[in-house]
Coordinates of C-alpha atoms in Angstrom, one line a residue:
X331 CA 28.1 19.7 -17.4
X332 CA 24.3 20.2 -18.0
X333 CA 23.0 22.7 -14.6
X334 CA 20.3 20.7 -12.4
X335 CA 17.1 21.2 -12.6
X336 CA 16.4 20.5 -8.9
X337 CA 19.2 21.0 -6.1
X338 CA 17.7 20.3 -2.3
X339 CA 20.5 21.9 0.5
X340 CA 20.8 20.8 3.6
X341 CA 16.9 20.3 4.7
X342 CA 16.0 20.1 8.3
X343 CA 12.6 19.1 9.3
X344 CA 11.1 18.5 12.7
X345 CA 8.1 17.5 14.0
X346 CA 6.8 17.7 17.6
X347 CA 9.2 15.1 19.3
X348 CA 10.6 13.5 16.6
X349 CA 13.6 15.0 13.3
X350 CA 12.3 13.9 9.7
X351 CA 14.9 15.3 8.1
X352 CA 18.8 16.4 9.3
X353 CA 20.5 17.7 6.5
X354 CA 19.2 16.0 3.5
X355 CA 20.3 16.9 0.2
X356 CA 19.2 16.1 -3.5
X357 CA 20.6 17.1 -6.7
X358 CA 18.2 16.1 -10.0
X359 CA 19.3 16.7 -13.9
X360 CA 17.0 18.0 -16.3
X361 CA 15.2 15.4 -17.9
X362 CA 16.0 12.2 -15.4
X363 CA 14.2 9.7 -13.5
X364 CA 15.2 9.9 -10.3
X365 CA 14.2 7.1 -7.5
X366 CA 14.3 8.4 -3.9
X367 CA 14.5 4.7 -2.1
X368 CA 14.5 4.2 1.9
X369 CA 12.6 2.3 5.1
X370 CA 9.6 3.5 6.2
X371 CA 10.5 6.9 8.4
X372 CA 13.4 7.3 6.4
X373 CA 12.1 11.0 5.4
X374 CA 11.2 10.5 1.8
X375 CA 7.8 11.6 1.9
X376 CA 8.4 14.2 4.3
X377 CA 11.4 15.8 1.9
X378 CA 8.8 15.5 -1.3
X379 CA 6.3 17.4 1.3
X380 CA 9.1 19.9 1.8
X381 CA 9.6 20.2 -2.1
X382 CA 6.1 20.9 -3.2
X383 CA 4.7 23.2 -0.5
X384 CA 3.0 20.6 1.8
X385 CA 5.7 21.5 4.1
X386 CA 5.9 25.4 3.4
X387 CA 8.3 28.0 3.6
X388 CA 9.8 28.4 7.1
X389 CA 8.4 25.0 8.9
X390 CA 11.7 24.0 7.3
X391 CA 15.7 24.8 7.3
X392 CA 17.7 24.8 4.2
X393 CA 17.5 25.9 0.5
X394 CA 15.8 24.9 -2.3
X395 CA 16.7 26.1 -5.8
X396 CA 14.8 25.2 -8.9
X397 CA 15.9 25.8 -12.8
X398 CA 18.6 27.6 -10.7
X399 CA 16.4 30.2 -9.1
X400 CA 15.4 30.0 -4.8
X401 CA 12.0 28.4 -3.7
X402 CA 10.1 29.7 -0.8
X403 CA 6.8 27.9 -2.2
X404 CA 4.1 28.8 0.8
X405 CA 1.8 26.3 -0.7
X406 CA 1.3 23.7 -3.1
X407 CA -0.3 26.0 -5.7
X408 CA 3.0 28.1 -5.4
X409 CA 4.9 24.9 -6.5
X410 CA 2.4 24.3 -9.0
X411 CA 2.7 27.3 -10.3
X412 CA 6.5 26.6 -11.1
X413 CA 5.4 23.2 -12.4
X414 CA 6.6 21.1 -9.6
X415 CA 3.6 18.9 -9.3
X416 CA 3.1 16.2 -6.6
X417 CA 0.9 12.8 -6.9
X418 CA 0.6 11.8 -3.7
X419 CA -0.1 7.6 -2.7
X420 CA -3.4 8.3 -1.8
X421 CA -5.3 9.5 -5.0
X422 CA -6.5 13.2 -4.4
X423 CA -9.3 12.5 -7.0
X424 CA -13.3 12.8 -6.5
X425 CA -15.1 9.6 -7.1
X426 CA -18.5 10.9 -8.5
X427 CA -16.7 13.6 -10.7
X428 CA -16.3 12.8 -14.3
X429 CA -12.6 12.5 -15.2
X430 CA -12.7 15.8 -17.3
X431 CA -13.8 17.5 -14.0
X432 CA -11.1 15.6 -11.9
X433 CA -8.4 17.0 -14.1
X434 CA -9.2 20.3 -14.3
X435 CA -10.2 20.9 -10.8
X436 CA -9.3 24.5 -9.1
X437 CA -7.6 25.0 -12.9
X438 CA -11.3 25.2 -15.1
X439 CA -11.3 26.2 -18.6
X440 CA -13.4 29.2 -17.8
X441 CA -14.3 32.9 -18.7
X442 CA -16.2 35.2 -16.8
X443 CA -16.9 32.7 -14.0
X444 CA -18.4 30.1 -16.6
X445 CA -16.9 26.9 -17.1
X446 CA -16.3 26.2 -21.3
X447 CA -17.3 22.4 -21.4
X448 CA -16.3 21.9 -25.1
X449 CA -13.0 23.3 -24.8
X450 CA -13.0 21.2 -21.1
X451 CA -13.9 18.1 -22.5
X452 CA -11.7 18.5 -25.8
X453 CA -8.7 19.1 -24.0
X454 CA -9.2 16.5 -21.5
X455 CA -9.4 13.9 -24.5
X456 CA -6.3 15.3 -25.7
X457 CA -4.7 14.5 -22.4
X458 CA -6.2 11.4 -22.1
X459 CA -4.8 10.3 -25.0
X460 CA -1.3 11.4 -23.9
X461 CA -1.3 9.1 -21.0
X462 CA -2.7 6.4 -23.1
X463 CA -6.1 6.3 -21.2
X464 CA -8.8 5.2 -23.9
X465 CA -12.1 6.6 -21.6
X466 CA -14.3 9.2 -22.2
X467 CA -13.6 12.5 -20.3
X468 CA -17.3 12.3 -19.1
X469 CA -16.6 9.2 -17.2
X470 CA -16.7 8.9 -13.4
X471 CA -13.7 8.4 -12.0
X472 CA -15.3 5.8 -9.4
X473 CA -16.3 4.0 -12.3
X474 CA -12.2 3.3 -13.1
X475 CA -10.1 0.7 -12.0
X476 CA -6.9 1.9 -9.7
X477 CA -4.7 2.0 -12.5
X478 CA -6.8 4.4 -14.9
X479 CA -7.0 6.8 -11.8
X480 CA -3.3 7.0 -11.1
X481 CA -3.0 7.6 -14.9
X482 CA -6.1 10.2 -14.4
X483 CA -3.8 12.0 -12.2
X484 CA -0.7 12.0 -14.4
X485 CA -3.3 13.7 -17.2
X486 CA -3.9 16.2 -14.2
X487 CA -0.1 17.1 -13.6
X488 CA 0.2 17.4 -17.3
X489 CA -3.0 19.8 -17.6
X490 CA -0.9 22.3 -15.1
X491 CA 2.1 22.2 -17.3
X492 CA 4.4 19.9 -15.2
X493 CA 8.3 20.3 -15.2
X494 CA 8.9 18.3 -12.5
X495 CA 7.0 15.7 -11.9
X496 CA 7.2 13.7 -7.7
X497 CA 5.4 10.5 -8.0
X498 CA 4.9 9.2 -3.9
X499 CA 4.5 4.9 -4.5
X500 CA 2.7 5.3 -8.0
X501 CA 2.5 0.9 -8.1
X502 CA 1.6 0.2 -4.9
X503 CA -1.9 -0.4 -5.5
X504 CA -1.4 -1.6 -8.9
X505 CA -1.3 -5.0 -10.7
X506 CA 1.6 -5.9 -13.1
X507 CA -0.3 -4.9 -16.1
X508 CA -0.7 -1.5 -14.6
X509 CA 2.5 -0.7 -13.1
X510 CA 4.4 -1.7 -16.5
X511 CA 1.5 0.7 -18.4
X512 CA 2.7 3.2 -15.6
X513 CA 6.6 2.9 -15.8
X514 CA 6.3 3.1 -19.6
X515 CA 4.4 6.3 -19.5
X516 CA 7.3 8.0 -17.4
X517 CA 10.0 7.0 -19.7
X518 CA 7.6 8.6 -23.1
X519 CA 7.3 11.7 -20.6
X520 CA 11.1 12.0 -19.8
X521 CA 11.6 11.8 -23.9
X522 CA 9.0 14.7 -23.6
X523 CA 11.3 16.6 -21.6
X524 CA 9.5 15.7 -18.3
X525 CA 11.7 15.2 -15.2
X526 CA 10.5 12.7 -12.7
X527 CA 11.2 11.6 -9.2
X528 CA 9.9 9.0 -8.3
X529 CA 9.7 7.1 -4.5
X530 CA 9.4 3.1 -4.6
X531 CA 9.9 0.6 -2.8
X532 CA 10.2 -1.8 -5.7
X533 CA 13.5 -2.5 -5.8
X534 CA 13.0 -4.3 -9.5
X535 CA 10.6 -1.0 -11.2
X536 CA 13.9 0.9 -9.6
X537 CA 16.1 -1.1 -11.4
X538 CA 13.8 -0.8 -15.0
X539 CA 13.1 3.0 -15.1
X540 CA 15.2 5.3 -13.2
X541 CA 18.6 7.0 -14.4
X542 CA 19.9 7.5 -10.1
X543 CA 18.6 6.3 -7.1
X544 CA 19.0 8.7 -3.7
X545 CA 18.9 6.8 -0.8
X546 CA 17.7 7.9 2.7
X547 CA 18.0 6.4 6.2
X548 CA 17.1 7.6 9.3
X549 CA 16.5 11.4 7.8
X550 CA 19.5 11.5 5.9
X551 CA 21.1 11.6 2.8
X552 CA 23.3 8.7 2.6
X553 CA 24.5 8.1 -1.2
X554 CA 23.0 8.7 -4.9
X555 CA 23.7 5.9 -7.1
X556 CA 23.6 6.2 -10.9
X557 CA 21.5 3.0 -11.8
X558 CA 22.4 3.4 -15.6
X559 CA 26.0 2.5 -15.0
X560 CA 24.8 -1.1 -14.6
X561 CA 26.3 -1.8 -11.1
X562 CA 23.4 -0.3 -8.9
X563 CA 21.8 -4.0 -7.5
X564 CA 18.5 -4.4 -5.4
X565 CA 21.3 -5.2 -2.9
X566 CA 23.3 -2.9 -3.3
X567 CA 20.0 0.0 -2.6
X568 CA 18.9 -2.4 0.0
X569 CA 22.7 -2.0 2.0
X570 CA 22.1 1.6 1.9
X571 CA 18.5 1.5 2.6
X572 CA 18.9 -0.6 6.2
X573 CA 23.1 0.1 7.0
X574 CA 23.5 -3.6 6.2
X575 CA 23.4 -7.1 3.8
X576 CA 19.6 -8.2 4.2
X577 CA 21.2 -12.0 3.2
X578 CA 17.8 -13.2 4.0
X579 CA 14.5 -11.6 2.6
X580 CA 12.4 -13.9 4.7
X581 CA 12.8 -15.6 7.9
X582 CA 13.9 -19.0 8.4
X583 CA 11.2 -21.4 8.4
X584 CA 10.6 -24.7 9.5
X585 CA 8.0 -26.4 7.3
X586 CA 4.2 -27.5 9.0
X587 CA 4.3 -30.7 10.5
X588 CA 1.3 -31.1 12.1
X589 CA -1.2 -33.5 12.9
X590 CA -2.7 -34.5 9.5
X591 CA -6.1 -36.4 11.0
X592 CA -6.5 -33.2 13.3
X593 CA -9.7 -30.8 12.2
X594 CA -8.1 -27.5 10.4
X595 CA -8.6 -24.4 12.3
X596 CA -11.0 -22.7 9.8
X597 CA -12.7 -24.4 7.1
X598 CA -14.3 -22.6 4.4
X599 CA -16.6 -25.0 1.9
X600 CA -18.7 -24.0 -1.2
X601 CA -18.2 -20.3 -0.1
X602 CA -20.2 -18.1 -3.0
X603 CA -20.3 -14.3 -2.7
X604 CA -22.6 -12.0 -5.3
X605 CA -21.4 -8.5 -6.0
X606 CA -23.1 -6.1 -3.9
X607 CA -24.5 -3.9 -6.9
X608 CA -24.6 -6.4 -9.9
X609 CA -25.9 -9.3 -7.7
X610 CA -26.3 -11.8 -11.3
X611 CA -22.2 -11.8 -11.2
X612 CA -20.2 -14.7 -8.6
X613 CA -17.0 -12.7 -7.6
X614 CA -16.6 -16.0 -5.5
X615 CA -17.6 -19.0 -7.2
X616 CA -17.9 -22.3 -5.0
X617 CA -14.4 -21.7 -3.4
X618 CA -13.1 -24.2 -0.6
X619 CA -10.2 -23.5 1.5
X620 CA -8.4 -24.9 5.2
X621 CA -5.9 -24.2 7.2
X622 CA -4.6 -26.0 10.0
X623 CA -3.1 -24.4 13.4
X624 CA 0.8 -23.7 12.8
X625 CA 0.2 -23.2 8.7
X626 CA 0.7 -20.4 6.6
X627 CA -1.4 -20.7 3.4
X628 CA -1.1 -18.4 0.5
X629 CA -3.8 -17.4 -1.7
X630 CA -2.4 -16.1 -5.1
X631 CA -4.5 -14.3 -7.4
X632 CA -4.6 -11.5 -10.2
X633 CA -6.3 -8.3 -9.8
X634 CA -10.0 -8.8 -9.9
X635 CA -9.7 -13.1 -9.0
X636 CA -11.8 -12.3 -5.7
X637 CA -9.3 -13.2 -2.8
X638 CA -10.0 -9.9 -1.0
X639 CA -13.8 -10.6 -1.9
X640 CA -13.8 -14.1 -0.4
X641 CA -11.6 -13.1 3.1
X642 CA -14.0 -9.8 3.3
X643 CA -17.1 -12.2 3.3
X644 CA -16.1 -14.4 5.4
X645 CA -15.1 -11.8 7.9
X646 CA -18.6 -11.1 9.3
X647 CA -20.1 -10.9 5.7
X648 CA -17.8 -7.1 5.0
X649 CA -18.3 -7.3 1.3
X650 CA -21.4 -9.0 -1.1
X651 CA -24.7 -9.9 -1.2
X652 CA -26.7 -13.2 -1.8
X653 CA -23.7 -15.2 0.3
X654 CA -23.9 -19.1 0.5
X655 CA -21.6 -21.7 1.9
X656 CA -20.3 -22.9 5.5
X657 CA -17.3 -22.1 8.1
X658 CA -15.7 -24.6 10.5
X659 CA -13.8 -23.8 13.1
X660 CA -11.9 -27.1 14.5
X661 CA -14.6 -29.1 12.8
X662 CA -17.4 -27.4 14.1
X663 CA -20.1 -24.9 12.1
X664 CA -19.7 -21.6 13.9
X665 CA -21.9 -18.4 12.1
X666 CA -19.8 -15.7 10.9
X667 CA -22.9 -13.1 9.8
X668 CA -21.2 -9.9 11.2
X669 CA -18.1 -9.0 12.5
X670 CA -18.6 -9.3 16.1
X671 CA -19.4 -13.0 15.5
X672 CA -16.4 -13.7 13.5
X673 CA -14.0 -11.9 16.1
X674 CA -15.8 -13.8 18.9
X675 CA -15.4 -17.1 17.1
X676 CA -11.1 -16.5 16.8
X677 CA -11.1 -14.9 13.3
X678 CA -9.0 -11.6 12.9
X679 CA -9.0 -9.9 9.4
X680 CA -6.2 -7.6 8.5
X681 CA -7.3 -5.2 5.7
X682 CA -5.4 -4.8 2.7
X683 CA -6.5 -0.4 3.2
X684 CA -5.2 0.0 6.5
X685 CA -5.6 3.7 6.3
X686 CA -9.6 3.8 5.7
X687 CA -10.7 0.2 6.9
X688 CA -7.7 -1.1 9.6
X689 CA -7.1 2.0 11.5
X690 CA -8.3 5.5 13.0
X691 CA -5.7 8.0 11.7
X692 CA -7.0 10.4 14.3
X693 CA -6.8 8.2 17.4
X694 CA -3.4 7.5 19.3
X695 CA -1.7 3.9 19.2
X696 CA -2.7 2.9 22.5
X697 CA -6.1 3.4 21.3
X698 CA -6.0 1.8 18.1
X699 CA -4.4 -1.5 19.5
X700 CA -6.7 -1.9 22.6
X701 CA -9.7 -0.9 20.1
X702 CA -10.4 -4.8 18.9
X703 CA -10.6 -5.8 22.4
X704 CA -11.1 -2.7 24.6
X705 CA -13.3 -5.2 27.5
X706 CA -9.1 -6.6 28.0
X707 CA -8.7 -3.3 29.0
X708 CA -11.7 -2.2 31.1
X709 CA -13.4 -2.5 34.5
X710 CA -17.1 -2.2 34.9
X711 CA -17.6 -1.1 31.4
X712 CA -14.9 2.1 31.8
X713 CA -11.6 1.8 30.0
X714 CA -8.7 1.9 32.3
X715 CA -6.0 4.4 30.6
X716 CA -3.5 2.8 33.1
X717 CA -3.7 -0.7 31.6
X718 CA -4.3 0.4 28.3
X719 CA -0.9 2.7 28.1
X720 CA 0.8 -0.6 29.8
X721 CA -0.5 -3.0 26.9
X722 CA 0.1 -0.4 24.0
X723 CA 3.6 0.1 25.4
X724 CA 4.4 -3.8 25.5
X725 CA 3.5 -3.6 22.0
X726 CA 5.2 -0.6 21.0
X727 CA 8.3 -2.2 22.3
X728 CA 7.9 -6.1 21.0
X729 CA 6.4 -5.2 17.2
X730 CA 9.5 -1.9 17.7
X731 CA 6.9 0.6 16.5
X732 CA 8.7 3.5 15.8
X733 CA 7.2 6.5 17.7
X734 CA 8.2 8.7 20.9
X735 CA 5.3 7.3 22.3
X736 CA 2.0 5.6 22.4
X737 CA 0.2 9.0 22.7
X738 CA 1.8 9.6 19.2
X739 CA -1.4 9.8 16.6
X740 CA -1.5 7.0 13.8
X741 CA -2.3 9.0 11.3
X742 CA 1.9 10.8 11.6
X743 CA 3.3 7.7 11.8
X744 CA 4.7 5.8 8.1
X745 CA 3.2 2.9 6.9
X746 CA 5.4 0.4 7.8
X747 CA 4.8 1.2 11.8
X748 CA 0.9 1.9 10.8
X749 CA 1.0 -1.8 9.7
X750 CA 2.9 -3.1 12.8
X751 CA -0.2 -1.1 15.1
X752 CA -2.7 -2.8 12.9
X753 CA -1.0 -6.3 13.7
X754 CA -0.9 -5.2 17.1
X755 CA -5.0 -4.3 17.4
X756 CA -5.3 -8.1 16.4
X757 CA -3.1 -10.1 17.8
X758 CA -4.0 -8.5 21.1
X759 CA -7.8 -9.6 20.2
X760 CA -6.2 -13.2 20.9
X761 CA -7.4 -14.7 17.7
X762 CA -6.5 -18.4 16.5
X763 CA -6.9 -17.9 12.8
X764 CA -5.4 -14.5 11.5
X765 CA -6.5 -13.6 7.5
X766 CA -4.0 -11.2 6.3
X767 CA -4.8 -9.2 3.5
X768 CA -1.3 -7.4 1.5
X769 CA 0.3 -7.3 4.9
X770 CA 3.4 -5.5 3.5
X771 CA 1.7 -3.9 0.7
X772 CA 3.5 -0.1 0.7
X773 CA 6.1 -1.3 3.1
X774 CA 10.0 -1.1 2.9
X775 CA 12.4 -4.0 2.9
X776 CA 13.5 -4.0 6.4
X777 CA 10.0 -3.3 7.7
X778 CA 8.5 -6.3 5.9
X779 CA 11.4 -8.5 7.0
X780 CA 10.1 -7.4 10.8
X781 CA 6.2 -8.3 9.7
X782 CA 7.4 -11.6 8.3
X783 CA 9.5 -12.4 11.0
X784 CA 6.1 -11.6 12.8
X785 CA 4.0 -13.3 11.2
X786 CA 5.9 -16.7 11.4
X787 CA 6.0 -16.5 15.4
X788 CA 2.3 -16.7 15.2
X789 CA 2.3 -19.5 13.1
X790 CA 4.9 -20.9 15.4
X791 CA 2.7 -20.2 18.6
X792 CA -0.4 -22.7 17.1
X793 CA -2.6 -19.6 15.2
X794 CA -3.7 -20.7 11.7
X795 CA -3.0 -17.9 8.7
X796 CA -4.0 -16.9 5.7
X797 CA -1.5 -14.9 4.0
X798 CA -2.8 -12.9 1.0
X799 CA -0.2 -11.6 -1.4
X800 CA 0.1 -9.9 -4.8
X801 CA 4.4 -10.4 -4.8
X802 CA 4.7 -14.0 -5.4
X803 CA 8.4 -13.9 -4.1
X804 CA 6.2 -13.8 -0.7
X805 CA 4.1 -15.8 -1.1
X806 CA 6.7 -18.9 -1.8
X807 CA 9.4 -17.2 0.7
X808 CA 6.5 -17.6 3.8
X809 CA 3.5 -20.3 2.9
X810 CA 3.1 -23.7 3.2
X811 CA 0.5 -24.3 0.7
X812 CA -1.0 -21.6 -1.9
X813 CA -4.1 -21.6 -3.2
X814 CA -4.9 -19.8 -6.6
X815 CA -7.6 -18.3 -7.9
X816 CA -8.9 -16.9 -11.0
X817 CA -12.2 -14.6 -11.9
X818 CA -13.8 -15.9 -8.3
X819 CA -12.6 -19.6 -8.5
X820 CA -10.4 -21.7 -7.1
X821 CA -7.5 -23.2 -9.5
X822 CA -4.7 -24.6 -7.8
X823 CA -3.1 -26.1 -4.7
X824 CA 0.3 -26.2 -4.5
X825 CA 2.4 -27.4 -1.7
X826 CA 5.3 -25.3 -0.7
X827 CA 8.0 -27.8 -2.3
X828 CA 6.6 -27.8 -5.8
X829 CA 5.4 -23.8 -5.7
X830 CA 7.6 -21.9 -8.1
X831 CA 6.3 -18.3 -9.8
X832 CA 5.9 -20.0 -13.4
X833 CA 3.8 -22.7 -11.7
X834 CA 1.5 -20.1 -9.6
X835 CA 1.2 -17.6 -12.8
X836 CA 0.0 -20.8 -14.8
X837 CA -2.4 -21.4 -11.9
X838 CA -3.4 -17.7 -11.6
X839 CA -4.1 -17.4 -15.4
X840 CA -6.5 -20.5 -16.2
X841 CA -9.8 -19.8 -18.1
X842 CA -12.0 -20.4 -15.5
X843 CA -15.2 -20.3 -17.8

């Protein structure tokens, strides 16, 4: 039997208040994809952080051997060094670098202090070309799509001559087109010889590229699983995943029935949004959309069709320039020029980036929740902490946020419970119509099952939604209507009992020009 590259013993992490990990352990052969699978909080991060230095030596309990020989990696450049290499979900790259200079950062071709830009640049191509990345190395790196920059980084692991290579949600910002350009690449590396774990919460890209699947719950090791034996299911990983059959993906739901002649809650008509920098080019073209109070409507879209663009503009005008078109609310014309004025007028708009545009990492929960609607929470202009703890506590309890307290800071917390406190900030604001933008995006099975379940009280309470979705599964499991869209235009609008994924995909894919 071939010796593991990778063997994890018995890892114990804790954290002010709160155990990540309690005796986790994770054996990985030499040239496998391995899939690390689990809720939100279930420690899989936090062991990867462990692994590659994040977490150093003796913050931690256990062992860690590599190519049979003990860790005590201090930092990441120790793990580096070993050619364990770590792409995190948020990109580590630098937007107004070139992508030669991105993948050679802190490891320069250089001699005598002075970088060698032909052997930089000609290596970089090289690399480029391994990933399958057809850019120059001189390009800027804010100048490529998502996709490119995850594959940017790959280049960058392989430029520090990877062995092992930890790959933290590497789809979860990613179209199909992308992620299947992505999962392809890590089965040519593994016939390169290039181990991989990977951590996913996409049960299906699971199910396509690994060889095993670990799964973790609660901050432990509760069964690997060798996926290539052909009886691994998504519900199999999803039993170990939440200690239970998840029979139902999405709530029950009882269809819309309301009052047909009554106004919809928000009306958007003839909506048109320039881009902010090439203001000749629509990325929303004419678009009309309703929804009425107690309705869930989907928009579907591609990467690139403008439904981010069109819920950003006409949330206080976030995103574009040269912006033409009305809003109703219940019939009425309200203004929605800035954000204030859309909040004030009922309309709540939950970011598809939590972690730059929905939340402040840095701030507690009790802050973040009361921070849409901190006069709720104040007297004479002064925020009462009293009232403020009492609020962020009711919601702590009835969203089940996941933290010791609400003194905890976001920015610790995973993202399934950051997404419950950004829920929490708005439906505190008391809004009637709630946009939500990838809700769920980056979130585990049972934690979206909570968000839905969420989501359809609200509906159920009379607030108008607008669910935004890139998983069509979602979007039929939860809306009453979908709209599609395609390069800025509307497409389609399919009621709920004649929506099926063929019949959106058709919708999402029609020349528009």
């Amino acid at each position: 039997m071939t010796a593991p590259v990778l063997e994890m013993r018995s890892i114990v992490k804790t954290f002010p208040g709160v155990r990540a990990l309690s005796d986790v352990s994770l054996t990985v052969a030499p040239g496998e994809v391995h899939a690390i699978c689990g809720e939100n909080g279930a420690g899989k991060s936090t062991l990867m952080k462990v692994l590659s230095g994040v977490h150093p030596y003796g913050s931690y309990e256990g062992e860690i051997l590599f190519e049979g020989s003990p860790c005590a990696f201090r930092d990441i450049r120790a793990s580096e060094a070993q050619g364990i290499v770590i792409i995190h979900q948020e990109l580590a790259l630098i937007p107004y670098l070139s992508i030669a200079e991105n993948i050679f950062l802190g490891n320069e071709h250089a001699t005598r202090g002075f970088i060698n830009w032909n052997d930089t640049l000609r290596h970089a191509a090289s690399l480029l070309k391994r990933v399958g990345l057809d850019e120059h190395p001189q390009t800027r790196v804010a100048d490529i799509g998502v996709g490119k920059q995850q594959l940017v980084e790959i280049a960058k692991a392989l430029a520090k001559r990877v062995k092992l290579l930890i790959l933290d949600e590497p789809t979860a910002a990613l179209n199909d087109g992308d992620s299947a350009q992505l999962l392809r690449l890590i089965g040519e590396l593994k016939e390169q010889g290039i181990t991989s774990i990977i951590i996913s919460h996409k049960l299906n890209e699971i199910a396509e590229v690994a060889d095993s699947v670990t799964i973790l719950r609660d901050g432990r090791t509760i069964e690997t699983l060798d996926v290539k034996a052909g009886s691994t299911t998504e519900d199999r990983i999803i039993r170990g995943m939440v200690g239970r059959d998840l029979d139902h993906r999405f709530p029950e739901r009882t269809p819309y029935e309301g009052d047909p002649g009554a106004h919809p809650a928000l009306e958007v008509r003839d909506w048109t949004v320039h881009h902010p920098i090439d203001q000749q080019r629509k990325v929303v073209d004419g678009v009309s959309v309703q929804v009425r109070r107690g309705e869930i409507v989907g928009i579907a879209g591609l990467m690139g069709a403008g439904r981010t663009e069109l819920a950003m503009s006409v949330f206080g005008r976030s995103y574009g320039r040269n912006i033409s078109g009305t809003v109703l609310k219940d019939g009425r014309e309200i203004g929605t020029r800035t954000v204030p004025e859309a909040v004030a007028h009922g309309i709540a708009y939950v970011t598809e980036d939590r972690k730059q545009y929905g939340l402040n990492l840095i701030d507690t929960i009790g802050r973040n929740i009361t921070l849409s609607a901190l006069s709720k929470v104040a007297r004479r202009g002064v925020v009462d902490e009293h009232e403020e703890t009492r609020v962020a506590e009711s919601y702590r309890g009835s969203m089940n946020i996941k933290a010791p307290t609400v003194f905890e800071q976001v920015g610790r917390l995973s993202g399934g419970n950051q997404q419950k406190v950004v829920l929490s900030k708005w439906i505190f604001a008391g809004p009637d119509v709630l946009i939500l933008d990838e809700p769920t995006r980056g979130i585990d099975v049972g934690a979206k099952y909570e968000i839905y379940t969420v989501i359809d009280r609200l509906a159920a309470e009379g607030k108008a939604v607008i669910f935004i979705s890139s998983e069509l599964p979602e979007l039929l499991g939860m809306c009453d209507r979908v709209y599609t869209m395609a390069a800025g235009r509307l497409t389609g609008e399919i009621p709920r009992a004649e929506a099926t994924q063929e019949v959106l995909m058709r919708h999402m894919t029609k020349n528009t020009r």
